[in-house]
Amino acid sequence: MKKVYVLNGPNLNLLGTREPAVYGSKTLDDVKKLCQLAAKANGFSLDFRQSNHEGDLIDALHEAGRLQAQGKLAGVVLNAGAYTHTSVALHDAIKGTGVTLIELHISNVHARESFRHHSYISPAAKAVMAGFGVQGYALAIAGLAQLGDKK
Ligand code: CA2
C-alpha cells in the first residue's frame, strides 16, 4: 500500500478557532480524520503533519522524495499556508526531490488579497487545488490516486 503525505504549514493548527468565514469551522484534527477516510477509500496509508517551521516542511519533503523514489509514496498534498507566497526554499525542495505534489488551499487565494495571488509552490506542483474548503484535502488525495492510475 502506497503512502500519501499531507503537510500543513504555519498557523493551520489554528484552523476552526478563528476566521470561520474564510476557512470554515472544522479543526485540523477534523481535517486529519477526513484525510484518513479519503486515504483509505483510495487505497493509501496516510502521514499527516503540521508545522509552523519552514525547515520541518523541507525535511518532510526530502523524506517524501526518498519514499517516492523507492516506490512507496503516491505523492504529497501540501498546504504551505503563508509560506506559499514567500518560500523559494519550499519551491527548491519540491523541485529538488521531484516529488509529485498537489498544492492545496482551503480558500480561493485568487479571490483574496493580491499578495496571496503569487505562489512559489505552483510552478513546482503537479496540480493546484483551491477554494473547496477543507473538502479539498479529500479531493486532492483522490487526485493523487487518479494520477497513479494514469501511469
Ligand atoms: O487557504 C489556505 O489554505 C491558505 O493556504 C491558508 C493560509 C494563507 O496564508 C494562505 O494565503 C491560504 C493561512 C493559514 C492560517 O490559517 C488560519 C486558520 C484559522 C485561524 C487563523 C489562521
mmCIF file of N, CA, C and O in Angstrom, residues 75-121:
data_model
loop_
_atom_site.group_PDB
_atom_site.id
_atom_site.type_symbol
_atom_site.label_atom_id
_atom_site.label_comp_id
_atom_site.label_asym_id
_atom_site.label_seq_id
_atom_site.Cartn_x
_atom_site.Cartn_y
_atom_site.Cartn_z
ATOM 1 N N GLY A 75 2.421 10.457 -3.391
ATOM 2 C CA GLY A 75 2.650 11.890 -3.535
ATOM 3 C C GLY A 75 2.327 12.646 -2.256
ATOM 4 O O GLY A 75 2.040 12.047 -1.216
ATOM 5 N N VAL A 76 2.373 13.959 -2.397
ATOM 6 C CA VAL A 76 2.209 14.858 -1.248
ATOM 7 C C VAL A 76 1.092 15.852 -1.547
ATOM 8 O O VAL A 76 0.994 16.373 -2.664
ATOM 9 N N VAL A 77 0.258 16.095 -0.547
ATOM 10 C CA VAL A 77 -0.671 17.228 -0.584
ATOM 11 C C VAL A 77 -0.093 18.262 0.368
ATOM 12 O O VAL A 77 0.110 17.969 1.554
ATOM 13 N N LEU A 78 0.208 19.438 -0.144
ATOM 14 C CA LEU A 78 0.851 20.474 0.673
ATOM 15 C C LEU A 78 -0.004 21.728 0.752
ATOM 16 O O LEU A 78 -0.275 22.364 -0.272
ATOM 17 N N ASN A 79 -0.432 22.062 1.973
ATOM 18 C CA ASN A 79 -0.958 23.400 2.232
ATOM 19 C C ASN A 79 0.149 24.138 2.975
ATOM 20 O O ASN A 79 0.315 23.974 4.194
ATOM 21 N N ALA A 80 0.907 24.906 2.230
ATOM 22 C CA ALA A 80 2.085 25.564 2.804
ATOM 23 C C ALA A 80 1.714 26.840 3.562
ATOM 24 O O ALA A 80 2.607 27.540 4.054
ATOM 25 N N GLY A 81 0.397 27.137 3.664
ATOM 26 C CA GLY A 81 -0.008 28.350 4.373
ATOM 27 C C GLY A 81 0.658 29.564 3.742
ATOM 28 O O GLY A 81 0.867 29.616 2.522
ATOM 29 N N ALA A 82 1.048 30.517 4.562
ATOM 30 C CA ALA A 82 1.629 31.761 4.038
ATOM 31 C C ALA A 82 2.999 31.549 3.397
ATOM 32 O O ALA A 82 3.445 32.383 2.591
ATOM 33 N N TYR A 83 3.669 30.429 3.693
ATOM 34 C CA TYR A 83 4.952 30.143 3.008
ATOM 35 C C TYR A 83 4.755 29.982 1.497
ATOM 36 O O TYR A 83 5.704 30.131 0.734
ATOM 37 N N THR A 84 3.513 29.664 1.102
ATOM 38 C CA THR A 84 3.181 29.599 -0.335
ATOM 39 C C THR A 84 3.667 30.846 -1.054
ATOM 40 O O THR A 84 4.192 30.770 -2.171
ATOM 41 N N HIS A 85 3.476 31.984 -0.390
ATOM 42 C CA HIS A 85 3.688 33.278 -1.044
ATOM 43 C C HIS A 85 5.087 33.843 -0.801
ATOM 44 O O HIS A 85 5.394 34.945 -1.262
ATOM 45 N N THR A 86 5.908 33.108 -0.055
ATOM 46 C CA THR A 86 7.231 33.660 0.316
ATOM 47 C C THR A 86 8.401 32.704 0.083
ATOM 48 O O THR A 86 9.547 33.153 0.037
ATOM 49 N N SER A 87 8.150 31.408 -0.028
ATOM 50 C CA SER A 87 9.257 30.462 0.182
ATOM 51 C C SER A 87 9.888 29.885 -1.089
ATOM 52 O O SER A 87 9.392 28.899 -1.670
ATOM 53 N N VAL A 88 11.014 30.462 -1.467
ATOM 54 C CA VAL A 88 11.831 29.884 -2.540
ATOM 55 C C VAL A 88 12.387 28.537 -2.059
ATOM 56 O O VAL A 88 12.560 27.606 -2.849
ATOM 57 N N ALA A 89 12.634 28.430 -0.760
ATOM 58 C CA ALA A 89 13.201 27.184 -0.212
ATOM 59 C C ALA A 89 12.238 26.004 -0.392
ATOM 60 O O ALA A 89 12.671 24.888 -0.722
ATOM 61 N N LEU A 90 10.951 26.225 -0.204
ATOM 62 C CA LEU A 90 9.981 25.143 -0.442
ATOM 63 C C LEU A 90 9.908 24.811 -1.930
ATOM 64 O O LEU A 90 9.847 23.648 -2.314
ATOM 65 N N HIS A 91 9.933 25.831 -2.769
ATOM 66 C CA HIS A 91 9.967 25.615 -4.228
ATOM 67 C C HIS A 91 11.154 24.712 -4.586
ATOM 68 O O HIS A 91 10.995 23.717 -5.299
ATOM 69 N N ASP A 92 12.321 25.070 -4.063
ATOM 70 C CA ASP A 92 13.539 24.306 -4.379
ATOM 71 C C ASP A 92 13.445 22.867 -3.849
ATOM 72 O O ASP A 92 13.931 21.933 -4.496
ATOM 73 N N ALA A 93 12.831 22.697 -2.686
ATOM 74 C CA ALA A 93 12.708 21.352 -2.101
ATOM 75 C C ALA A 93 11.804 20.470 -2.973
ATOM 76 O O ALA A 93 12.096 19.288 -3.179
ATOM 77 N N ILE A 94 10.731 21.036 -3.489
ATOM 78 C CA ILE A 94 9.816 20.256 -4.344
ATOM 79 C C ILE A 94 10.529 19.882 -5.642
ATOM 80 O O ILE A 94 10.541 18.730 -6.066
ATOM 81 N N LYS A 95 11.163 20.887 -6.252
ATOM 82 C CA LYS A 95 11.919 20.636 -7.497
ATOM 83 C C LYS A 95 13.056 19.643 -7.263
ATOM 84 O O LYS A 95 13.276 18.729 -8.046
ATOM 85 N N GLY A 96 13.763 19.857 -6.169
ATOM 86 C CA GLY A 96 14.967 19.070 -5.885
ATOM 87 C C GLY A 96 14.677 17.611 -5.581
ATOM 88 O O GLY A 96 15.490 16.736 -5.864
ATOM 89 N N THR A 97 13.502 17.339 -4.999
ATOM 90 C CA THR A 97 13.163 15.955 -4.662
ATOM 91 C C THR A 97 12.398 15.287 -5.798
ATOM 92 O O THR A 97 12.318 14.056 -5.845
ATOM 93 N N GLY A 98 11.779 16.092 -6.666
ATOM 94 C CA GLY A 98 10.978 15.544 -7.761
ATOM 95 C C GLY A 98 9.694 14.891 -7.286
ATOM 96 O O GLY A 98 9.071 14.114 -8.006
ATOM 97 N N VAL A 99 9.280 15.228 -6.090
ATOM 98 C CA VAL A 99 8.092 14.593 -5.516
ATOM 99 C C VAL A 99 6.812 15.073 -6.246
ATOM 100 O O VAL A 99 6.741 16.226 -6.681
ATOM 101 N N THR A 100 5.860 14.153 -6.417
ATOM 102 C CA THR A 100 4.563 14.513 -7.013
ATOM 103 C C THR A 100 3.757 15.249 -5.961
ATOM 104 O O THR A 100 3.441 14.681 -4.908
ATOM 105 N N LEU A 101 3.440 16.498 -6.238
ATOM 106 C CA LEU A 101 2.865 17.331 -5.178
ATOM 107 C C LEU A 101 1.639 18.093 -5.655
ATOM 108 O O LEU A 101 1.646 18.685 -6.734
ATOM 109 N N ILE A 102 0.607 18.053 -4.848
ATOM 110 C CA ILE A 102 -0.577 18.871 -5.092
ATOM 111 C C ILE A 102 -0.584 20.014 -4.096
ATOM 112 O O ILE A 102 -0.576 19.799 -2.881
ATOM 113 N N GLU A 103 -0.551 21.227 -4.642
ATOM 114 C CA GLU A 103 -0.646 22.435 -3.802
ATOM 115 C C GLU A 103 -2.108 22.615 -3.422
ATOM 116 O O GLU A 103 -2.985 22.548 -4.277
ATOM 117 N N LEU A 104 -2.347 22.808 -2.155
ATOM 118 C CA LEU A 104 -3.729 22.932 -1.692
ATOM 119 C C LEU A 104 -3.947 24.196 -0.875
ATOM 120 O O LEU A 104 -3.115 24.556 -0.044
ATOM 121 N N HIS A 105 -5.074 24.842 -1.142
ATOM 122 C CA HIS A 105 -5.530 25.952 -0.297
ATOM 123 C C HIS A 105 -6.997 25.758 0.026
ATOM 124 O O HIS A 105 -7.798 25.440 -0.870
ATOM 125 N N ILE A 106 -7.337 25.974 1.260
ATOM 126 C CA ILE A 106 -8.732 25.854 1.702
ATOM 127 C C ILE A 106 -9.570 26.948 1.034
ATOM 128 O O ILE A 106 -10.659 26.705 0.539
ATOM 129 N N SER A 107 -9.024 28.150 1.035
ATOM 130 C CA SER A 107 -9.719 29.296 0.442
ATOM 131 C C SER A 107 -9.304 29.461 -1.021
ATOM 132 O O SER A 107 -8.278 28.917 -1.449
ATOM 133 N N ASN A 108 -10.106 30.239 -1.749
ATOM 134 C CA ASN A 108 -9.712 30.598 -3.119
ATOM 135 C C ASN A 108 -8.783 31.805 -3.021
ATOM 136 O O ASN A 108 -9.232 32.951 -2.948
ATOM 137 N N VAL A 109 -7.493 31.532 -3.010
ATOM 138 C CA VAL A 109 -6.498 32.590 -2.792
ATOM 139 C C VAL A 109 -6.583 33.686 -3.864
ATOM 140 O O VAL A 109 -6.248 34.842 -3.603
ATOM 141 N N HIS A 110 -7.098 33.344 -5.048
ATOM 142 C CA HIS A 110 -7.172 34.336 -6.143
ATOM 143 C C HIS A 110 -8.322 35.312 -5.976
ATOM 144 O O HIS A 110 -8.369 36.340 -6.653
ATOM 145 N N ALA A 111 -9.233 35.000 -5.079
ATOM 146 C CA ALA A 111 -10.340 35.913 -4.793
ATOM 147 C C ALA A 111 -10.043 36.748 -3.543
ATOM 148 O O ALA A 111 -10.924 37.456 -3.049
ATOM 149 N N ARG A 112 -8.805 36.665 -3.060
ATOM 150 C CA ARG A 112 -8.439 37.362 -1.822
ATOM 151 C C ARG A 112 -7.403 38.461 -2.104
ATOM 152 O O ARG A 112 -7.294 38.932 -3.235
ATOM 153 N N GLU A 113 -6.662 38.875 -1.097
ATOM 154 C CA GLU A 113 -5.694 39.966 -1.251
ATOM 155 C C GLU A 113 -4.669 39.623 -2.339
ATOM 156 O O GLU A 113 -4.293 38.463 -2.496
ATOM 157 N N SER A 114 -4.159 40.650 -3.031
ATOM 158 C CA SER A 114 -3.248 40.399 -4.155
ATOM 159 C C SER A 114 -1.967 39.698 -3.712
ATOM 160 O O SER A 114 -1.383 38.944 -4.486
ATOM 161 N N PHE A 115 -1.538 39.896 -2.429
ATOM 162 C CA PHE A 115 -0.306 39.225 -2.001
ATOM 163 C C PHE A 115 -0.479 37.704 -1.923
ATOM 164 O O PHE A 115 0.510 36.975 -1.844
ATOM 165 N N ARG A 116 -1.729 37.245 -1.985
ATOM 166 C CA ARG A 116 -1.958 35.784 -1.977
ATOM 167 C C ARG A 116 -2.051 35.213 -3.395
ATOM 168 O O ARG A 116 -2.254 34.020 -3.584
ATOM 169 N N HIS A 117 -1.931 36.078 -4.411
ATOM 170 C CA HIS A 117 -2.119 35.600 -5.789
ATOM 171 C C HIS A 117 -0.877 34.924 -6.343
ATOM 172 O O HIS A 117 -0.968 34.155 -7.283
ATOM 173 N N HIS A 118 0.289 35.270 -5.779
ATOM 174 C CA HIS A 118 1.510 34.635 -6.274
ATOM 175 C C HIS A 118 1.891 33.455 -5.380
ATOM 176 O O HIS A 118 1.869 33.550 -4.158
ATOM 177 N N SER A 119 2.241 32.356 -6.049
ATOM 178 C CA SER A 119 2.679 31.168 -5.310
ATOM 179 C C SER A 119 4.040 30.716 -5.810
ATOM 180 O O SER A 119 4.236 30.551 -7.026
ATOM 181 N N TYR A 120 4.957 30.484 -4.876
ATOM 182 C CA TYR A 120 6.250 29.871 -5.219
ATOM 183 C C TYR A 120 6.104 28.350 -5.380
ATOM 184 O O TYR A 120 6.999 27.695 -5.891
ATOM 185 N N ILE A 121 4.969 27.816 -4.914
ATOM 186 C CA ILE A 121 4.763 26.369 -4.964
ATOM 187 C C ILE A 121 4.239 25.942 -6.346
ATOM 188 O O ILE A 121 4.659 24.912 -6.882
#
